[in-house]
PDB file of C-alpha atoms in Angstrom:
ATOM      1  CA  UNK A1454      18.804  37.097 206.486  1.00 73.00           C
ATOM      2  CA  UNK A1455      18.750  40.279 208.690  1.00 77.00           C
ATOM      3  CA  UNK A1456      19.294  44.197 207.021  1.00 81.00           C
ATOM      4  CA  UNK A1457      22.574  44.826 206.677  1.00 83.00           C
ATOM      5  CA  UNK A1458      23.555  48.432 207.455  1.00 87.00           C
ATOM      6  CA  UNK A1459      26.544  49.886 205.522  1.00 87.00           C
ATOM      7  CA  UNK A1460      29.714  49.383 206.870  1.00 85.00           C
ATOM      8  CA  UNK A1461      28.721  45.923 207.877  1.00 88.00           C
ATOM      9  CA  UNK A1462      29.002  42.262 206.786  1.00 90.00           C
ATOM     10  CA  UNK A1463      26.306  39.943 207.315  1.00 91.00           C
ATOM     11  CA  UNK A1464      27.512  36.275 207.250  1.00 91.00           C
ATOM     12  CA  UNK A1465      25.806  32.815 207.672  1.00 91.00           C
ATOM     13  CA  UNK A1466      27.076  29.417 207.550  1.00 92.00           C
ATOM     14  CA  UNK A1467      25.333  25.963 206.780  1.00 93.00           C
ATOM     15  CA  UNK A1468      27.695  23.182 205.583  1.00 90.00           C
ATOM     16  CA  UNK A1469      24.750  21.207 203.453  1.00 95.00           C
ATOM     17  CA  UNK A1470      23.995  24.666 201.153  1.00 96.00           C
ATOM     18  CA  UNK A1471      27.095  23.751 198.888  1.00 97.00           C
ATOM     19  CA  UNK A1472      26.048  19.806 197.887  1.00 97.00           C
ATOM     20  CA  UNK A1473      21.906  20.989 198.116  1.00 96.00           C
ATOM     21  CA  UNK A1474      20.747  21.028 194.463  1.00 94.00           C
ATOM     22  CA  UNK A1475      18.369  23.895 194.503  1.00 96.00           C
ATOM     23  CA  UNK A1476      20.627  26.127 196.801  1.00 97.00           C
ATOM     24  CA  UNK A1477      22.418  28.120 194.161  1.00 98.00           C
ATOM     25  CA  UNK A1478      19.357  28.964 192.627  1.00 97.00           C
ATOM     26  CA  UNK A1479      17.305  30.136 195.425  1.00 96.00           C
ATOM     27  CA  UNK A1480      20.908  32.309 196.834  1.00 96.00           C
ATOM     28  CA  UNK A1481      21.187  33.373 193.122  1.00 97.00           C
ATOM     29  CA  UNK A1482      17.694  34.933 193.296  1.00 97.00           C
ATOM     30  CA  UNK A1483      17.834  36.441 196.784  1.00 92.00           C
ATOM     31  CA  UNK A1484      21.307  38.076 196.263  1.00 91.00           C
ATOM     32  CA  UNK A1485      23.294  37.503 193.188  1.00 95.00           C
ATOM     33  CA  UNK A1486      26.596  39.475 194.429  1.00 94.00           C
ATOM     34  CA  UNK A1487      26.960  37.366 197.473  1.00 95.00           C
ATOM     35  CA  UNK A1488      30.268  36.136 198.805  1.00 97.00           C
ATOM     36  CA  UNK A1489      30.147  32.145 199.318  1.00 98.00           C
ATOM     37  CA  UNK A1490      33.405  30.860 201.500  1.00 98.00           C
ATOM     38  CA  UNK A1491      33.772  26.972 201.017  1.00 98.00           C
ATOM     39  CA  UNK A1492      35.831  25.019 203.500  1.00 97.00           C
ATOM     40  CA  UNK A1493      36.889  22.082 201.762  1.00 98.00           C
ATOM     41  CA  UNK A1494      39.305  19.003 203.018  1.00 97.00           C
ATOM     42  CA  UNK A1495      40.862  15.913 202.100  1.00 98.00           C
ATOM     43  CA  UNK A1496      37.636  13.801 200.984  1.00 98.00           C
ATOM     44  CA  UNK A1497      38.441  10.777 202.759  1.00 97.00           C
ATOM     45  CA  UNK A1498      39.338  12.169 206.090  1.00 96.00           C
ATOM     46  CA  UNK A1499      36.374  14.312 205.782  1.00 96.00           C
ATOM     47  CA  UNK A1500      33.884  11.067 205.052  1.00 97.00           C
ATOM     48  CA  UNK A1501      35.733   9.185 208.334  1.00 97.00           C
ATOM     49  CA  UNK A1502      34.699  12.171 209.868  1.00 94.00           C
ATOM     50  CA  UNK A1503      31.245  12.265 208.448  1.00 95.00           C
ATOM     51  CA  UNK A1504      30.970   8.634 209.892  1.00 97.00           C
ATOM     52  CA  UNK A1505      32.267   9.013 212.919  1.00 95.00           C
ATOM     53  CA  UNK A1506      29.563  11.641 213.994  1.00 92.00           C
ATOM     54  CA  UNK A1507      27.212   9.577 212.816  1.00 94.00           C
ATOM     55  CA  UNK A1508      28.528   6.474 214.718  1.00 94.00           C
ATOM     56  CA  UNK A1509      28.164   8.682 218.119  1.00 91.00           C
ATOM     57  CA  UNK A1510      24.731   9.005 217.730  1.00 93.00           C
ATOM     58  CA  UNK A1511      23.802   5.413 216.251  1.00 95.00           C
ATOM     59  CA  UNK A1512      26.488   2.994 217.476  1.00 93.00           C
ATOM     60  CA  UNK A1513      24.580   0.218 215.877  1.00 95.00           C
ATOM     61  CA  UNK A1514      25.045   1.602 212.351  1.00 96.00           C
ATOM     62  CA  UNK A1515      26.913  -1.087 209.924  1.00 96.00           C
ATOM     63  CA  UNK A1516      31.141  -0.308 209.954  1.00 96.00           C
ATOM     64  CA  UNK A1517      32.858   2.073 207.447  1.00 97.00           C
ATOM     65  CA  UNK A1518      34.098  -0.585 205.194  1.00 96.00           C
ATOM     66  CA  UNK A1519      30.545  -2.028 204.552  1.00 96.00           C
ATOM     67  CA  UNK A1520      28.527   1.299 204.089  1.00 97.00           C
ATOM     68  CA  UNK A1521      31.774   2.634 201.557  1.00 97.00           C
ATOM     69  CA  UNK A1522      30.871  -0.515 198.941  1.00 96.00           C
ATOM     70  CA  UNK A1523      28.533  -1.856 196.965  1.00 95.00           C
ATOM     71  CA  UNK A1524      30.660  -4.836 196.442  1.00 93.00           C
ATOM     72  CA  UNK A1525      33.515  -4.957 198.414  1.00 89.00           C
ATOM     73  CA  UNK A1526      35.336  -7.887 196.151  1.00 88.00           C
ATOM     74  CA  UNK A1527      34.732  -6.179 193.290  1.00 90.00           C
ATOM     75  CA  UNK A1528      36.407  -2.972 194.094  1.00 89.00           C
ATOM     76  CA  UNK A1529      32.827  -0.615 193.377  1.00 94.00           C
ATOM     77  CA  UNK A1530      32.838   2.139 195.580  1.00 97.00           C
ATOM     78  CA  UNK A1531      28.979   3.330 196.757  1.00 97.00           C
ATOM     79  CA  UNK A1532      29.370   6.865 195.689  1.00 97.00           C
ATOM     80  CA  UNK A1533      25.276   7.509 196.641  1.00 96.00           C
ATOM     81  CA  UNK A1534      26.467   7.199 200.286  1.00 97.00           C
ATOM     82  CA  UNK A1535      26.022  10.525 201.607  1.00 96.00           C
ATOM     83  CA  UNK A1536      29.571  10.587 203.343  1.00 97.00           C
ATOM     84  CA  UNK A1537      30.945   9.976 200.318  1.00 98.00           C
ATOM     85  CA  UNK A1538      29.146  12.049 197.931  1.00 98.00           C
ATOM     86  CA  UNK A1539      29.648  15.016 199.917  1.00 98.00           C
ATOM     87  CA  UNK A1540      33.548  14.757 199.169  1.00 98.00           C
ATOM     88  CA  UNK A1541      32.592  14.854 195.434  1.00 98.00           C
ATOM     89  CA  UNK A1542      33.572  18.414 195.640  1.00 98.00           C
ATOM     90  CA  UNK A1543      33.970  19.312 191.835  1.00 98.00           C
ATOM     91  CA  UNK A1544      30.237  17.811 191.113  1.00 97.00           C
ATOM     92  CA  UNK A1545      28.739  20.157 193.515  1.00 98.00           C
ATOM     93  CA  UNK A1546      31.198  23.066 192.527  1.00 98.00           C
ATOM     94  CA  UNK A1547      29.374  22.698 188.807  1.00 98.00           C
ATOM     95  CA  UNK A1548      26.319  23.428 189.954  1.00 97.00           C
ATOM     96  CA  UNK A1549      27.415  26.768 191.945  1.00 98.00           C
ATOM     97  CA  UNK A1550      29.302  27.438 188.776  1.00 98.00           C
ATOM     98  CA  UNK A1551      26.398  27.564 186.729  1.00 98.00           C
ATOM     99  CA  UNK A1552      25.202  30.761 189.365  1.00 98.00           C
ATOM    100  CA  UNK A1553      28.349  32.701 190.118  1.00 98.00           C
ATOM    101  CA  UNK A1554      31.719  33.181 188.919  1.00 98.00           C
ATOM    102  CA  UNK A1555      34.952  32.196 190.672  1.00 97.00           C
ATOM    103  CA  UNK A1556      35.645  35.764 191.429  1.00 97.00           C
ATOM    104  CA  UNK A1557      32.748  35.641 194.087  1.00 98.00           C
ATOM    105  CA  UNK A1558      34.061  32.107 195.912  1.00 98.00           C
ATOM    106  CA  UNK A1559      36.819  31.768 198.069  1.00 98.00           C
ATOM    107  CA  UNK A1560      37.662  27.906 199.026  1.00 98.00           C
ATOM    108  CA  UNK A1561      39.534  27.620 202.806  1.00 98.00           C
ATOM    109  CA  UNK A1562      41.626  24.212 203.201  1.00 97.00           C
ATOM    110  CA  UNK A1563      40.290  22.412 206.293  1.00 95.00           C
ATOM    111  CA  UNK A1564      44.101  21.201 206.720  1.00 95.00           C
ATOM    112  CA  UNK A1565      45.502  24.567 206.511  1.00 94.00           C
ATOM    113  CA  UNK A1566      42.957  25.673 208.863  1.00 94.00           C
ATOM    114  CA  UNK A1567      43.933  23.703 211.258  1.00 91.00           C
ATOM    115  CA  UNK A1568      47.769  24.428 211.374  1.00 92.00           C
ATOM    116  CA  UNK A1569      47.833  27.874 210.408  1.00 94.00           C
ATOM    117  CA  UNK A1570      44.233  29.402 211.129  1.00 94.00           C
ATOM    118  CA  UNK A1571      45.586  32.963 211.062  1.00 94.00           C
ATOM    119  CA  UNK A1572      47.145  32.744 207.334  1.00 95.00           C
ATOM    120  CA  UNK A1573      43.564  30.894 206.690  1.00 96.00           C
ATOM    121  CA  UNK A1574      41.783  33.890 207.973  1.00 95.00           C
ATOM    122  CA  UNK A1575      44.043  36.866 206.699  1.00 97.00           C
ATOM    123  CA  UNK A1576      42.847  35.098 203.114  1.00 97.00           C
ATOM    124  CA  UNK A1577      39.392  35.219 204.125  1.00 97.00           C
ATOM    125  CA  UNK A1578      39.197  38.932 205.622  1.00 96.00           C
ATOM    126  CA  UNK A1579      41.242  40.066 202.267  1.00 97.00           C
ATOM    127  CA  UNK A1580      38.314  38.305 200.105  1.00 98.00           C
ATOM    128  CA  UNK A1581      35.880  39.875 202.352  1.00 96.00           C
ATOM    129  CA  UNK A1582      37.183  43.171 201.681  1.00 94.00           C
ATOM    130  CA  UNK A1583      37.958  43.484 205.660  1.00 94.00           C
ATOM    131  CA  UNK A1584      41.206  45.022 207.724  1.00 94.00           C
ATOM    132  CA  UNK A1585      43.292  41.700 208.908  1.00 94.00           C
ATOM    133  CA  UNK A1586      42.283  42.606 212.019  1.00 92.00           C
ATOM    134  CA  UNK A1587      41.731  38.916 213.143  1.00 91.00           C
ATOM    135  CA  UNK A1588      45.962  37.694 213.612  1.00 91.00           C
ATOM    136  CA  UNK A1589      47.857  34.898 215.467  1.00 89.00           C
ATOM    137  CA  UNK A1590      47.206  36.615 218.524  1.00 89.00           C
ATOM    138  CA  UNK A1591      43.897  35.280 218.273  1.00 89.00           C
ATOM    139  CA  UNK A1592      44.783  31.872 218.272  1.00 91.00           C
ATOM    140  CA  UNK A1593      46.101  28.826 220.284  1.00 84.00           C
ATOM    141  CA  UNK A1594      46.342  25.523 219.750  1.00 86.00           C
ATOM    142  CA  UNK A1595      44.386  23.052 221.917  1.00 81.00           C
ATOM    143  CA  UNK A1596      46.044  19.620 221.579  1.00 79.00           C
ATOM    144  CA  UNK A1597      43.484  17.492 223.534  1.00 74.00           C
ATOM    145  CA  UNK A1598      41.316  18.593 220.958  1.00 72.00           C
ATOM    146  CA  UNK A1599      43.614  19.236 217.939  1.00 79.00           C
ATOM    147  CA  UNK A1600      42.098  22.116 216.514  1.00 85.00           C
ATOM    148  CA  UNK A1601      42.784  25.789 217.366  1.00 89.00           C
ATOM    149  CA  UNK A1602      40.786  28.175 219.758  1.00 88.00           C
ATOM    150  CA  UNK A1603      40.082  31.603 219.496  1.00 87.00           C
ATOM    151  CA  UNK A1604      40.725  33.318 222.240  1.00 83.00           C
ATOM    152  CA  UNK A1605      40.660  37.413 222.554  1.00 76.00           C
ATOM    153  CA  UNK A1606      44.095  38.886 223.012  1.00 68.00           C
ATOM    154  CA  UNK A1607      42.874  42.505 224.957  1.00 69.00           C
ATOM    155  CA  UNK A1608      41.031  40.142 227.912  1.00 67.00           C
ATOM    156  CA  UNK A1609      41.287  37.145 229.771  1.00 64.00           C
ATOM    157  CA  UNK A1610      37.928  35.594 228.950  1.00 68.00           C
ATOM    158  CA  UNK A1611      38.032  31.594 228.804  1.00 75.00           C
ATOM    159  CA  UNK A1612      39.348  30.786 224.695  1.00 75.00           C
ATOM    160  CA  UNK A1613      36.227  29.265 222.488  1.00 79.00           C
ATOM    161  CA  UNK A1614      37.164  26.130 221.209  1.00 81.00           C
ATOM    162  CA  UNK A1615      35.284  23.224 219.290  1.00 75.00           C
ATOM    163  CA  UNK A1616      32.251  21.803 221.058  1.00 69.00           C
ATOM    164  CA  UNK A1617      31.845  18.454 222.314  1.00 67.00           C
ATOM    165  CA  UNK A1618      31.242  16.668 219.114  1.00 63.00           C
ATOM    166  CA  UNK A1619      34.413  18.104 217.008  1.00 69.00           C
ATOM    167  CA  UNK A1620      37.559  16.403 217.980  1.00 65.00           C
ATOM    168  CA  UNK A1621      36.179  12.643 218.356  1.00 74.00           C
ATOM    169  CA  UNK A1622      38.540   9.840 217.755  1.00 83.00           C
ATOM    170  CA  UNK A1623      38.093   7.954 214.419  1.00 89.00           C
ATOM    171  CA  UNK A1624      37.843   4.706 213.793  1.00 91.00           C
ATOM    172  CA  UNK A1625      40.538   2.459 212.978  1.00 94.00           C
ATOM    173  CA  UNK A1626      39.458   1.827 209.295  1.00 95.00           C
ATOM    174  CA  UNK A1627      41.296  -1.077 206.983  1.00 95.00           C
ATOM    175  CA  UNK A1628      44.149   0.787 205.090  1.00 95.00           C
ATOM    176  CA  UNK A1629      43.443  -1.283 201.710  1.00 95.00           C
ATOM    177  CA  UNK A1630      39.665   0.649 201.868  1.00 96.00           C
ATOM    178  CA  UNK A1631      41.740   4.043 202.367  1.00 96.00           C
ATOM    179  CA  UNK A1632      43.580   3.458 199.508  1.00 95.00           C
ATOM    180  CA  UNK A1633      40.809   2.481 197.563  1.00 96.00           C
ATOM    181  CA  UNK A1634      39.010   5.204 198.359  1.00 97.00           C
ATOM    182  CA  UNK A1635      41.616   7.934 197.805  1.00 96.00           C
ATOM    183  CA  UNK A1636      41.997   6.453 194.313  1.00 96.00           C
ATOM    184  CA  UNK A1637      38.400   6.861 193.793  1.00 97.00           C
ATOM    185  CA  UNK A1638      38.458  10.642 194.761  1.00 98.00           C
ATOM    186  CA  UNK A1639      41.621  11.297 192.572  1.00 97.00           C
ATOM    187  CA  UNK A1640      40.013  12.167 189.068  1.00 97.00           C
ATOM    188  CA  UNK A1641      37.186  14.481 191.284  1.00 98.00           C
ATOM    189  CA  UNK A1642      40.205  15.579 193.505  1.00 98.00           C
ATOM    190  CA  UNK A1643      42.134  17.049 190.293  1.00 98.00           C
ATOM    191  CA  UNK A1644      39.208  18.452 188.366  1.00 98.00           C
ATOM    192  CA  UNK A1645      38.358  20.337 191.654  1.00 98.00           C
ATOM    193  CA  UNK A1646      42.094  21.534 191.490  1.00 98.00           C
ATOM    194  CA  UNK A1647      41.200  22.558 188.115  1.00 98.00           C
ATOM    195  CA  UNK A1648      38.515  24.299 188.669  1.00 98.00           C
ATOM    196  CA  UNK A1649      39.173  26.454 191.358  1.00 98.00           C
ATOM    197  CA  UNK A1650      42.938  27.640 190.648  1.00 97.00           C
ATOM    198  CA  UNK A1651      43.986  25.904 193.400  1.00 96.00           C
ATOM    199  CA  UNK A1652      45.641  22.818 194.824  1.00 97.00           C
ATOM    200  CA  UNK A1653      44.732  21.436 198.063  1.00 97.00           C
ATOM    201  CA  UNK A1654      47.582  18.584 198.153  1.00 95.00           C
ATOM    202  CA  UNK A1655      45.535  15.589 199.378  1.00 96.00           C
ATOM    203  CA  UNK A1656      47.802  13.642 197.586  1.00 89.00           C
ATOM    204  CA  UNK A1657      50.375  14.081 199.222  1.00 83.00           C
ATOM    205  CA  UNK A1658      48.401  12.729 202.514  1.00 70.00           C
ATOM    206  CA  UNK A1659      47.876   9.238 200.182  1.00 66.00           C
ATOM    207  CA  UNK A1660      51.570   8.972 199.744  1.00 62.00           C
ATOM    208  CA  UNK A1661      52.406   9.762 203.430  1.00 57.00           C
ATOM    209  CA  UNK A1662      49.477   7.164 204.634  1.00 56.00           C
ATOM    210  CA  UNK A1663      51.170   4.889 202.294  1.00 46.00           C
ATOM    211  CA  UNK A1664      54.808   5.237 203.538  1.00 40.00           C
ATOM    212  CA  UNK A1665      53.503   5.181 207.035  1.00 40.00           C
ATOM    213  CA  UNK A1666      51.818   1.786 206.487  1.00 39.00           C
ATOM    214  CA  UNK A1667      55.603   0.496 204.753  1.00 36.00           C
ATOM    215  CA  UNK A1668      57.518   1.695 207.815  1.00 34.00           C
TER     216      UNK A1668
END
């Protein structure tokens, strides 16, 4: 990590830090009153996700529905696949807990992100002990793309938005495998709730896939 001079913030991101086993430890040791931000969504959009990317770069891999069980019939879930573990939020969030205290985390919703990225980041300037200096202004929302760029409202530079492999179409998956699966990541899904203060809604998404596939 570079010196940090007062007055300033130094940040760095890496998605795999929060489900690497030895990653609180060694952050514990280098700089115990860190702030950790942890962007978090729904579990099971964020393995289709985790698949999709995958699928882009080896289109030969097997399909969702076969890598998600280890018997298919039988209902049993392969939790050791890595796009699925990852969503296992409140099993990682133990071991960061065992480090630092809540009062040092602050957890972003990857759907709220989306659809109101300036309330998203007034919450993570106020944790950061920063001016809301980053507002709506800074935002607009690209719909080929559907996410938001940032754009800078005093020039008229070209907006940054989400490179090439953000966005992607995802598979059609079978809906009776998206049910399963949300039913799998319920019990994790509520203790994560419970453990951070805070409730992210993903169930709500179940019951509006599920209404969706009645209509």
């Amino acid at each position: 990590m570079p010196s940090t001079l007062e007055g300033q913030i130094t940040m760095e991101k890496t998605p795999s830090y929060f489900v690497t086993n030895h990653a609180p430890k060694r952050i514990h040791s280098m700089a115990r009153d860190i702030k950790l931000i942890i962007v978090v969504r729904n579990p099971v959009t964020r393995a289709i996700s985790d698949y999709t990317q995958t699928l882009s770069k080896k289109p030969e891999i097997p399909t969702f529905e076969v890598l998600a069980f280890k018997n298919r019939t039988l209902g049993l879930i392969d939790a050791s696949w890595s796009a699925l573990r990852i969503g296992i939020y409140a099993l990682h969030l133990e071991s960061w807990m065992q480090y630092f205290p809540l009062s040092q985390m602050h957890f972003v919703s990857g759907e709220r992100l989306i659809v109101d990225p300036a309330g998203e980041m007034a919450k993570v300037q106020d944790f950061l002990g920063l001016k809301r200096i980053v507002t709506d202004k800074h935002f607009y929302f690209n719909k080929t793309k559907g996410f938001p760029c940032l754009k800078k409202p005093e020039d008229s530079s070209t907006p940054r938005c989400l490179g090439k492999s953000k966005g992607r179409t995802h598979p059609k998956i079978d809906p009776d495998v998206i049910r399963r699966l949300h039913k799998f990541y319920k019990p994790f899904n509520m203790m994560f709730y419970q453990m951070t203060g805070q409730n992210f809604e993903w169930e709500l998404e179940e019951d509006s896939e599920s209404r969706s596939s009645q209509d």
